[in-house]
Every structure is written in C-alpha cells, then in structure tokens.
Amino acid sequence: MQIAIVLYDRFTALDAVGPYQVFSSLPGAEVVFAAEQAGRVSDDERSLHLSADAALADVPHPDIVVVPGGPGQNDQMDDGPLHDWLRAADQGTAWTTSVCTGSLILAAAGLLAGRRATSHWLALGELGQHGAIPVSERVVFDGKYVTAAGVSAGIDMGLTLAGRIAGDQTAQAIQLGIEYDPQPPYDAGSPDRAPADLVRTMRARSRFILTGRPT
Amino acid sequence: MQIAIVLYDRFTALDAVGPYQVFSSLPGAEVVFAAEQAGRVSDDERSLHLSADAALADVPHPDIVVVPGGPGQNDQMDDGPLHDWLRAADQGTAWTTSVCTGSLILAAAGLLAGRRATSHWLALGELGQHGAIPVSERVVFDGKYVTAAGVSAGIDMGLTLAGRIAGDQTAQAIQLGIEYDPQPPYDAGSPDRAPADLVRTMRARSRFILTGRPT
C-alpha cells in the first residue's frame, strides 16, 4: 500500500507529519514524500526542510494521496503539473485525502465538486467557492475523499482512516503507540469555544494567517 | 529567542514536529534543527528525512532545547558529543525539554537527577533507572526542565510552555491557528484506558516498540 504525501514550498509541517506518523505504522505501508521535483522542500516558517524523495511523476499510482495545507497552498491553485498529477493519481486511489487548506487544492483540481469537505476554519468559505460543500467538522468522509480541518486535525484523520483500512484494533495500537491522549492546556482550538475577541482578530487577519503575506 | 531541536538517526518525526509547530509561531522565535553533524537526518521509519541546518557545535547557546525521542534514542545513551553539548547548552537555557524517550537522553546526560520527569508510558521504568523520578503525567515541569509523555504529547508540552513564555493569549492564538481541538476516534491513547489486552501485548513487545529491533 503506497501512500504519497505531497509537498510544496511553504507547506505546514504538522499537516504532513501528523498523518505520516499514523500511516507509516500501518502494516504494509510504504510512505513516500513527493513534490513536483524531488529534493528539499521548505515549510511555511522556512526553518524546517523535508526531503521529497520522489518527483510526482515517479509516483503515478499511489493507493492513498495526502495533500497538506499551508500558506504555500495559494501558489498551487492554478491548473498545472500538480493538478494534472492529482487528477490522474485520483483515478486509481483507494483514498484521496487532505489536511487543512490542502482541500482547497483538491477542490481547485476539480476533485471535490459537489462533495462534502472541510478545511481550516478560516478557509471554509473559500472551499465553497471552489465547488465543494463546506462542512465544519473535524474529519469529513465523502466516498473515498477524506478531508481534515486545520493542521493538527490530520492526526485524527489519520487514525480514523487507519481504522477503516486496517481495523479498530490496529488503529488503537497506533494511537497507544503515539500516546495520543491529548490534554491541551486551553480549550481554544475551535472558533466555537476560543475567546471571541481572539476569533474576531484572527478572522480580520485571516488573509495573512492563510497566506503568510500582509494584506 | 533561539530554540534548538536536536535530531539524531531514527528519531520519531512527530516528537520533533509537534513542538516545532507550536514554538515556531512564538513571537521572536528562531527555531533551528541541529544534529551532531549538519545534514539530512532520517526518522525511525526511514521514510522521512529532515534537514539539520546546524551542527550542535554551531548552536552553543540556545534559549530552549528540545530533545525528541524515538528508537534511535538507544544509540544516544552513552557519554559523548551529544551529552557534552546538552550539559554545556543546559547551563544557559531558559528551558530544557524533551518529548517521549528524549527524556532518557536528558537523564543519561545527568540533567534529570532527582527531578520529576516523564517519558513514553513504556519507558517510565527505564527513566527511573537513570536517576529521574518518573511521573505518569502528560507534561511534567520541574524547574526549567519540561518533559512530555509519548510522541503526540509534544504538542501539549509546546502549548503549555508557550503559555509560560508568551502568556495565555498568545498560546491560545497558536492553538486556534493550528486548530488543536483534538477528537481522537478512539479512547485508546493511554494505557489506563486502552483495551487491556492491547496494553499487555505492547508491554510484552516493548523492547521492540522502543528500539525498533527484535528482542
């Protein structure tokens, strides 16, 4: 079972590494990080660099595709090699997935038309503009399309999908192995429960937060 | 504020990237991945490669040190360059931290003697053998020494410490930015609540789980 995690300039590290940590423990999994060109890919902070061991063209038939989000997503919205690859790979995948604003790329490539999907809470409106039906849930399944909310939601997506693929026992073993018993020190991870002024400030700054560029 | 995240062969990716994702959003943070020698460092699955942009010797005075765990921790328990660097860097740190079995390395370097500390649930016994006082909690503070439980606990550690460093509001903004509103599909992330037979099996296989090598 080949799992291709797509990298591009200015991706968000945890978007990719959360699902990676889960999927790489699946029995029979071969995980490969792939980018338009093989080589070192920098994250949105420019202080983390992951190796893309393969070019997209070297991974034509993955069983699972994972598209992370991040400020660099904005540069991946036009038709081109990544969209072509996504559409072709999707023909043969068992699961096509995304984390955070990765769903905007899937939608822009035409893969989420009329499908229920989610994204970072600040990007749900834009997701709708690209033809998907935005859903404010942590992990959304629509057929073989699985989308996760912002950044850290990729861990929940990974475990949920691991259960579908390999059964509850295996997914639970992975959860216990990574001691995923989350105890956030604050209850501020959702716009529904974070302090209202913080949510307002972040909505006002959302273009900067999503793109990393001043408005 | 310089934050040095230590890499070594066969580290666990999420141990490093969880705290990274939080700390890299702290105002004024400069995060650097450092290893004994600069270059590409492979994780325990051998399918993820992170760049260590600095050699340890190039980062003599970090404000925060983060030591991740992973099967490769076993090869970092003897006195040598990493221990020397940890002891020297620790003289000037504001915070010396670890995730998962990274605490075993801190303990072996002599930095946790008589201190309350935690580790991966399968490694708490070994932590005690290296002079620390093992505590079965998610995030443990003892003065400036902050240790996190297994793998995913580094996110909770990161947010908790971010609050101490930059205040609750900033930490909550980071939490909302990474949408850390965890919703695991199972309640199996702690040995206290995971299925008992799974816990038994993993305890029996713990040497393999912790080292990646057959018993």
Short mmCIF file of C-alpha atoms in Angstrom, two decimals:
data_model
loop_
_atom_site.label_atom_id
_atom_site.label_comp_id
_atom_site.label_asym_id
_atom_site.label_seq_id
_atom_site.Cartn_x
_atom_site.Cartn_y
_atom_site.Cartn_z
CA MET A 1 0.00 0.00 0.00
CA GLN A 2 1.72 3.12 -1.24
CA ILE A 3 0.91 6.42 0.47
CA ALA A 4 2.05 9.59 -1.29
CA ILE A 5 2.29 12.74 0.81
CA VAL A 6 2.52 15.77 -1.44
CA LEU A 7 4.97 18.53 -0.54
CA TYR A 8 5.22 22.04 -1.98
CA ASP A 9 7.00 25.22 -0.99
CA ARG A 10 5.56 26.72 2.23
CA PHE A 11 3.51 23.73 3.33
CA THR A 12 2.69 23.50 7.05
CA ALA A 13 4.86 20.85 8.69
CA LEU A 14 2.35 19.27 11.08
CA ASP A 15 -0.25 18.96 8.28
CA ALA A 16 2.08 16.47 6.63
CA VAL A 17 3.75 14.87 9.64
CA GLY A 18 0.55 14.19 11.65
CA PRO A 19 -0.92 11.76 9.10
CA TYR A 20 2.58 10.50 8.29
CA GLN A 21 3.14 9.43 11.89
CA VAL A 22 -0.07 7.39 11.80
CA PHE A 23 0.05 5.98 8.26
CA SER A 24 3.71 4.97 8.47
CA SER A 25 2.74 2.50 11.21
CA LEU A 26 0.08 0.78 9.09
CA PRO A 27 1.02 -2.80 8.22
CA GLY A 28 2.35 -2.93 4.67
CA ALA A 29 2.52 0.84 4.29
CA GLU A 30 5.15 2.42 2.10
CA VAL A 31 5.06 6.18 2.61
CA VAL A 32 6.75 8.45 0.13
CA PHE A 33 7.02 12.23 0.24
CA ALA A 34 6.66 13.56 -3.29
CA ALA A 35 6.92 17.02 -4.84
CA GLU A 36 6.81 18.41 -8.35
CA GLN A 37 10.56 17.88 -8.32
CA ALA A 38 12.41 15.64 -5.87
CA GLY A 39 14.60 17.47 -3.36
CA ARG A 40 14.43 19.57 -0.24
CA VAL A 41 11.12 21.34 0.39
CA SER A 42 10.81 24.18 2.91
CA ASP A 43 7.85 24.72 5.20
CA ASP A 44 5.96 27.95 5.76
CA GLU A 45 8.31 29.04 8.55
CA ARG A 46 11.36 28.43 6.35
CA SER A 47 13.06 26.70 9.28
CA LEU A 48 12.02 23.12 8.54
CA HIS A 49 13.07 21.27 5.40
CA LEU A 50 11.71 17.86 4.46
CA SER A 51 13.11 15.70 1.69
CA ALA A 52 10.78 14.87 -1.16
CA ASP A 53 12.31 11.55 -2.12
CA ALA A 54 10.31 11.31 -5.31
CA ALA A 55 9.05 13.56 -8.04
CA LEU A 56 5.29 13.34 -8.52
CA ALA A 57 5.92 11.70 -11.90
CA ASP A 58 7.74 8.87 -10.12
CA VAL A 59 4.64 8.01 -8.09
CA PRO A 60 1.88 7.60 -10.66
CA HIS A 61 -0.27 5.04 -8.81
CA PRO A 62 -0.44 5.66 -5.06
CA ASP A 63 -3.13 3.92 -3.05
CA ILE A 64 -3.54 6.94 -0.79
CA VAL A 65 -2.81 10.59 -1.54
CA VAL A 66 -2.38 13.12 1.29
CA VAL A 67 -2.34 16.84 0.44
CA PRO A 68 -1.26 19.05 3.34
CA GLY A 69 -2.16 22.72 3.61
CA GLY A 70 -0.19 25.80 4.47
CA PRO A 71 0.37 29.32 3.18
CA GLY A 72 2.00 27.92 0.03
CA GLN A 73 -1.37 26.45 -0.99
CA ASN A 74 -2.14 29.79 -2.63
CA ASP A 75 0.53 29.13 -5.24
CA GLN A 76 -0.94 25.70 -6.04
CA MET A 77 -4.42 26.77 -7.08
CA ASP A 78 -3.84 27.18 -10.81
CA ASP A 79 -4.04 24.35 -13.26
CA GLY A 80 -0.63 22.79 -13.85
CA PRO A 81 1.52 19.76 -13.06
CA LEU A 82 0.23 19.23 -9.50
CA HIS A 83 -3.43 19.37 -10.57
CA ASP A 84 -2.71 17.07 -13.52
CA TRP A 85 -0.99 14.60 -11.21
CA LEU A 86 -3.76 14.78 -8.61
CA ARG A 87 -6.45 14.08 -11.21
CA ALA A 88 -4.50 11.19 -12.74
CA ALA A 89 -3.48 9.66 -9.39
CA ASP A 90 -7.02 10.02 -8.07
CA GLN A 91 -8.24 7.66 -10.81
CA GLY A 92 -6.50 4.81 -9.01
CA THR A 93 -6.51 5.76 -5.34
CA ALA A 94 -8.40 3.96 -2.64
CA TRP A 95 -8.43 7.21 -0.64
CA THR A 96 -7.74 10.81 -1.64
CA THR A 97 -7.19 12.96 1.43
CA SER A 98 -6.19 16.41 2.62
CA VAL A 99 -5.38 18.30 5.78
CA CYS A 100 -6.18 21.99 6.39
CA THR A 101 -6.10 24.10 3.22
CA GLY A 102 -4.92 21.09 1.24
CA SER A 103 -8.63 20.63 0.49
CA LEU A 104 -8.58 23.92 -1.45
CA ILE A 105 -6.01 22.38 -3.79
CA LEU A 106 -8.09 19.22 -4.22
CA ALA A 107 -11.14 21.40 -4.90
CA ALA A 108 -9.28 23.62 -7.37
CA ALA A 109 -8.18 20.48 -9.21
CA GLY A 110 -11.88 19.62 -9.55
CA LEU A 111 -11.88 16.62 -7.25
CA LEU A 112 -14.34 17.86 -4.63
CA ALA A 113 -17.12 19.20 -6.87
CA GLY A 114 -20.41 18.73 -5.03
CA ARG A 115 -18.71 16.77 -2.27
CA ARG A 116 -18.89 17.42 1.47
CA ALA A 117 -15.46 18.51 2.66
CA THR A 118 -13.70 20.50 5.34
CA SER A 119 -10.65 22.74 5.72
CA HIS A 120 -9.02 25.13 8.19
CA TRP A 121 -11.87 27.02 9.91
CA LEU A 122 -10.72 30.26 8.28
CA ALA A 123 -10.87 28.70 4.81
CA LEU A 124 -14.32 27.08 4.79
CA GLY A 125 -15.81 29.96 2.78
CA GLU A 126 -13.17 29.70 0.11
CA LEU A 127 -13.67 25.93 -0.04
CA GLY A 128 -17.28 26.56 -1.01
CA GLN A 129 -16.19 28.94 -3.76
CA HIS A 130 -14.30 26.05 -5.37
CA GLY A 131 -17.37 23.85 -5.67
CA ALA A 132 -17.20 21.75 -2.53
CA ILE A 133 -19.88 21.68 0.16
CA PRO A 134 -18.06 23.05 3.22
CA VAL A 135 -18.68 21.21 6.47
CA SER A 136 -17.47 22.43 9.85
CA GLU A 137 -16.39 19.04 11.20
CA ARG A 138 -13.02 17.67 12.26
CA VAL A 139 -12.82 14.85 9.70
CA VAL A 140 -15.21 14.57 6.75
CA PHE A 141 -15.72 11.47 4.60
CA ASP A 142 -17.45 11.66 1.23
CA GLY A 143 -16.89 8.37 -0.51
CA LYS A 144 -13.15 7.94 -0.85
CA TYR A 145 -12.49 11.65 -0.25
CA VAL A 146 -11.39 12.38 3.29
CA THR A 147 -10.67 15.93 4.39
CA ALA A 148 -9.45 17.15 7.77
CA ALA A 149 -9.81 20.54 9.48
CA GLY A 150 -6.79 22.71 10.33
CA VAL A 151 -3.22 21.46 10.87
CA SER A 152 -3.49 19.16 13.92
CA ALA A 153 -6.69 17.54 12.57
CA GLY A 154 -4.52 15.39 10.32
CA ILE A 155 -3.77 13.14 13.31
CA ASP A 156 -7.49 12.49 13.87
CA MET A 157 -7.97 11.96 10.13
CA GLY A 158 -5.06 9.51 10.06
CA LEU A 159 -6.38 7.44 12.94
CA THR A 160 -9.94 7.43 11.61
CA LEU A 161 -8.80 6.29 8.20
CA ALA A 162 -6.37 3.77 9.72
CA GLY A 163 -9.37 2.20 11.43
CA ARG A 164 -11.27 1.93 8.15
CA ILE A 165 -8.25 0.42 6.39
CA ALA A 166 -6.79 -1.90 8.99
CA GLY A 167 -9.49 -2.26 11.63
CA ASP A 168 -10.10 -0.72 15.03
CA GLN A 169 -7.52 -2.82 16.86
CA THR A 170 -4.67 -1.72 14.62
CA ALA A 171 -5.71 1.92 14.79
CA GLN A 172 -5.95 1.72 18.57
CA ALA A 173 -2.47 0.17 18.74
CA ILE A 174 -1.13 3.08 16.69
CA GLN A 175 -2.91 5.55 18.97
CA LEU A 176 -1.43 3.92 22.07
CA GLY A 177 1.98 3.79 20.42
CA ILE A 178 1.98 7.53 19.82
CA GLU A 179 0.31 8.05 23.22
CA TYR A 180 -2.37 10.18 21.60
CA ASP A 181 -4.28 11.08 24.75
CA PRO A 182 -4.48 14.81 24.07
CA GLN A 183 -4.66 17.20 27.01
CA PRO A 184 -4.48 20.73 25.60
CA PRO A 185 -3.80 23.29 28.32
CA TYR A 186 -6.55 25.55 26.92
CA ASP A 187 -9.92 24.97 25.26
CA ALA A 188 -9.12 27.39 22.44
CA GLY A 189 -8.66 25.07 19.48
CA SER A 190 -12.03 25.72 17.88
CA PRO A 191 -13.61 29.05 16.88
CA ASP A 192 -16.74 27.89 18.71
CA ARG A 193 -15.01 27.88 22.08
CA ALA A 194 -11.93 30.12 21.79
CA PRO A 195 -12.21 33.63 23.28
CA ALA A 196 -14.48 35.66 20.98
CA ASP A 197 -12.04 38.56 20.63
CA LEU A 198 -9.29 36.16 19.54
CA VAL A 199 -11.59 34.65 16.90
CA ARG A 200 -12.51 38.14 15.67
CA THR A 201 -8.84 39.18 15.47
CA MET A 202 -7.90 36.07 13.56
CA ARG A 203 -10.81 36.43 11.15
CA ALA A 204 -9.69 40.01 10.48
CA ARG A 205 -6.13 38.83 9.87
CA SER A 206 -7.19 35.68 8.05
CA ARG A 207 -5.65 36.57 4.73
CA PHE A 208 -2.29 36.97 6.43
CA ILE A 209 -2.73 33.82 8.51
CA LEU A 210 -3.64 31.71 5.47
CA THR A 211 -1.08 33.09 3.07
CA GLY A 212 1.70 34.35 5.32
CA ARG A 213 1.61 37.59 3.36
CA PRO A 214 0.50 41.04 4.54
CA THR A 215 -2.93 42.08 3.35
CA MET B 1 14.88 33.51 21.44
CA GLN B 2 16.72 30.59 19.87
CA ILE B 3 15.11 27.15 20.07
CA ALA B 4 17.31 24.18 19.19
CA ILE B 5 15.55 20.94 18.29
CA VAL B 6 18.02 18.07 18.43
CA LEU B 7 17.91 15.45 15.69
CA TYR B 8 19.63 12.06 15.58
CA ASP B 9 19.31 8.98 13.43
CA ARG B 10 15.96 7.18 13.96
CA PHE B 11 14.20 9.94 15.88
CA THR B 12 10.39 9.91 15.81
CA ALA B 13 9.11 12.60 13.47
CA LEU B 14 6.08 13.84 15.42
CA ASP B 15 8.17 14.13 18.62
CA ALA B 16 10.14 16.87 16.89
CA VAL B 17 7.48 18.42 14.66
CA GLY B 18 4.75 18.74 17.31
CA PRO B 19 6.70 21.21 19.49
CA TYR B 20 8.21 22.76 16.36
CA GLN B 21 4.77 23.67 15.03
CA VAL B 22 3.97 25.47 18.28
CA PHE B 23 7.32 27.07 19.08
CA SER B 24 7.90 28.34 15.54
CA SER B 25 4.83 30.58 15.99
CA LEU B 26 6.14 32.21 19.16
CA PRO B 27 6.95 35.89 18.65
CA GLY B 28 10.69 36.31 18.20
CA ALA B 29 11.37 32.61 17.93
CA GLU B 30 14.22 31.34 15.80
CA VAL B 31 13.97 27.56 15.56
CA VAL B 32 16.95 25.56 14.38
CA PHE B 33 17.17 21.82 13.86
CA ALA B 34 20.62 20.67 14.97
CA ALA B 35 22.42 17.33 14.90
CA GLU B 36 25.89 16.14 15.74
CA GLN B 37 26.70 16.94 12.13
CA ALA B 38 24.59 19.16 9.90
CA GLY B 39 22.80 17.37 7.08
CA ARG B 40 19.89 15.09 6.38
CA VAL B 41 18.64 13.03 9.33
CA SER B 42 16.33 10.04 8.88
CA ASP B 43 13.46 9.16 11.17
CA ASP B 44 12.71 5.77 12.69
CA GLU B 45 10.64 4.70 9.70
CA ARG B 46 13.43 5.65 7.28
CA SER B 47 10.86 7.32 5.04
CA LEU B 48 11.09 10.88 6.42
CA HIS B 49 14.23 12.97 6.25
CA LEU B 50 14.59 16.31 7.99
CA SER B 51 17.44 18.73 7.42
CA ALA B 52 19.59 19.54 10.40
CA ASP B 53 20.64 23.02 9.33
CA ALA B 54 23.26 23.30 12.05
CA ALA B 55 25.78 21.12 13.79
CA LEU B 56 25.35 21.09 17.56
CA ALA B 57 28.66 22.95 17.84
CA ASP B 58 27.15 25.81 15.80
CA VAL B 59 24.39 26.32 18.38
CA PRO B 60 26.21 26.69 21.70
CA HIS B 61 23.74 28.99 23.49
CA PRO B 62 20.10 28.11 22.72
CA ASP B 63 17.40 29.53 24.97
CA ILE B 64 15.34 26.37 24.66
CA VAL B 65 16.49 22.84 23.92
CA VAL B 66 14.05 20.19 22.69
CA VAL B 67 15.14 16.55 22.63
CA PRO B 68 12.73 14.25 20.77
CA GLY B 69 12.53 10.52 21.38
CA GLY B 70 12.39 7.56 19.07
CA PRO B 71 14.02 4.16 18.63
CA GLY B 72 17.35 5.85 17.88
CA GLN B 73 17.44 7.12 21.47
CA ASN B 74 19.11 3.84 22.42
CA ASP B 75 22.21 4.84 20.48
CA GLN B 76 22.40 8.20 22.30
CA MET B 77 22.66 6.92 25.86
CA ASP B 78 26.46 6.77 26.15
CA ASP B 79 28.58 9.73 27.09
CA GLY B 80 29.83 11.57 24.03
CA PRO B 81 29.34 14.68 21.92
CA LEU B 82 25.56 14.91 22.36
CA HIS B 83 25.74 14.57 26.16
CA ASP B 84 28.61 17.08 26.29
CA TRP B 85 26.60 19.53 24.21
CA LEU B 86 23.44 19.01 26.27
CA ARG B 87 25.28 19.65 29.54
CA ALA B 88 27.00 22.76 28.18
CA ALA B 89 23.88 24.18 26.48
CA ASP B 90 21.80 23.47 29.56
CA GLN B 91 24.00 25.89 31.56
CA GLY B 92 22.44 28.76 29.59
CA THR B 93 18.96 27.59 28.68
CA ALA B 94 15.77 29.10 29.98
CA TRP B 95 14.07 25.75 29.35
CA THR B 96 15.46 22.27 28.72
CA THR B 97 12.77 19.99 27.32
CA SER B 98 12.10 16.57 25.87
CA VAL B 99 9.36 14.56 24.22
CA CYS B 100 8.84 10.81 24.65
CA THR B 101 12.10 8.89 25.19
CA GLY B 102 14.08 12.07 24.70
CA SER B 103 13.91 12.30 28.49
CA LEU B 104 16.04 9.14 28.73
CA ILE B 105 18.80 11.00 26.87
CA LEU B 106 18.49 14.02 29.18
CA ALA B 107 18.60 11.67 32.16
CA ALA B 108 21.59 9.74 30.83
CA ALA B 109 23.41 13.05 30.38
CA GLY B 110 22.82 13.65 34.08
CA LEU B 111 20.35 16.51 33.72
CA LEU B 112 17.34 14.93 35.42
CA ALA B 113 18.95 13.52 38.58
CA GLY B 114 16.39 13.65 41.36
CA ARG B 115 13.94 15.55 39.15
CA ARG B 116 10.32 14.69 38.41
CA ALA B 117 10.05 13.79 34.74
CA THR B 118 8.01 11.77 32.27
CA SER B 119 8.53 9.76 29.09
CA HIS B 120 6.68 7.35 26.80
CA TRP B 121 4.50 5.17 29.05
CA LEU B 122 6.56 2.11 28.13
CA ALA B 123 9.79 3.86 29.17
CA LEU B 124 8.88 5.22 32.62
CA GLY B 125 10.67 2.35 34.38
CA GLU B 126 13.87 2.96 32.46
CA LEU B 127 13.63 6.68 33.20
CA GLY B 128 13.77 5.84 36.91
CA GLN B 129 16.88 3.72 36.37
CA HIS B 130 18.66 6.83 35.08
CA GLY B 131 18.10 8.82 38.24
CA ALA B 132 14.90 10.74 37.47
CA ILE B 133 11.67 10.45 39.43
CA PRO B 134 9.25 9.04 36.86
CA VAL B 135 5.81 10.64 36.81
CA SER B 136 2.90 9.32 34.76
CA GLU B 137 1.61 12.69 33.57
CA ARG B 138 1.25 14.26 30.13
CA VAL B 139 3.57 17.23 30.72
CA VAL B 140 5.86 17.50 33.74
CA PHE B 141 7.60 20.68 34.92
CA ASP B 142 10.47 20.54 37.40
CA GLY B 143 12.06 23.97 37.46
CA LYS B 144 13.22 24.69 33.93
CA TYR B 145 13.08 21.01 32.93
CA VAL B 146 9.94 20.16 30.99
CA THR B 147 9.30 16.61 29.82
CA ALA B 148 6.40 15.28 27.78
CA ALA B 149 4.91 11.81 27.52
CA GLY B 150 4.93 9.80 24.28
CA VAL B 151 5.16 11.28 20.77
CA SER B 152 1.97 13.37 20.42
CA ALA B 153 2.41 14.84 23.94
CA GLY B 154 4.94 17.25 22.50
CA ILE B 155 2.06 19.37 21.18
CA ASP B 156 0.61 19.72 24.69
CA MET B 157 4.07 20.43 26.06
CA GLY B 158 4.64 23.06 23.41
CA LEU B 159 1.39 24.88 24.13
CA THR B 160 1.85 24.70 27.89
CA LEU B 161 5.35 26.13 27.66
CA ALA B 162 4.25 28.73 25.08
CA GLY B 163 1.78 29.97 27.69
CA ARG B 164 4.51 30.28 30.32
CA ILE B 165 6.81 32.11 27.90
CA ALA B 166 4.45 34.39 26.00
CA GLY B 167 1.23 34.39 28.02
CA ASP B 168 -2.10 32.61 27.71
CA GLN B 169 -3.42 34.79 24.90
CA THR B 170 -0.51 34.04 22.61
CA ALA B 171 -0.65 30.32 23.37
CA GLN B 172 -4.39 30.28 22.71
CA ALA B 173 -3.85 32.07 19.39
CA ILE B 174 -1.33 29.39 18.41
CA GLN B 175 -3.78 26.67 19.46
CA LEU B 176 -6.57 28.22 17.38
CA GLY B 177 -4.19 28.70 14.46
CA ILE B 178 -3.31 25.00 14.39
CA GLU B 179 -6.97 24.18 15.16
CA TYR B 180 -5.89 21.95 18.03
CA ASP B 181 -9.31 20.73 19.09
CA PRO B 182 -8.43 17.05 19.23
CA GLN B 183 -11.14 14.49 18.57
CA PRO B 184 -9.47 11.07 18.53
CA PRO B 185 -11.77 8.40 17.08
CA TYR B 186 -10.87 6.03 19.95
CA ASP B 187 -10.09 6.46 23.64
CA ALA B 188 -7.00 4.27 23.39
CA GLY B 189 -4.18 6.78 23.78
CA SER B 190 -3.38 5.99 27.39
CA PRO B 191 -2.53 2.62 28.96
CA ASP B 192 -5.12 3.43 31.64
CA ARG B 193 -7.97 3.37 29.15
CA ALA B 194 -6.83 1.40 26.11
CA PRO B 195 -8.08 -2.21 25.83
CA ALA B 196 -6.22 -4.26 28.46
CA ASP B 197 -5.11 -6.96 26.02
CA LEU B 198 -3.58 -4.30 23.75
CA VAL B 199 -1.66 -2.82 26.68
CA ARG B 200 -0.43 -6.29 27.66
CA THR B 201 0.69 -7.05 24.09
CA MET B 202 2.54 -3.77 23.80
CA ARG B 203 4.22 -4.20 27.17
CA ALA B 204 5.42 -7.65 26.05
CA ARG B 205 6.74 -6.17 22.81
CA SER B 206 8.02 -3.01 24.44
CA ARG B 207 11.67 -3.60 23.70
CA PHE B 208 10.84 -3.85 20.01
CA ILE B 209 8.49 -0.86 20.12
CA LEU B 210 11.06 1.34 21.84
CA THR B 211 14.10 0.26 19.86
CA GLY B 212 12.66 -0.91 16.56
CA ARG B 213 14.80 -4.02 16.93
CA PRO B 214 13.63 -7.61 17.53
CA THR B 215 14.07 -8.85 21.10
#
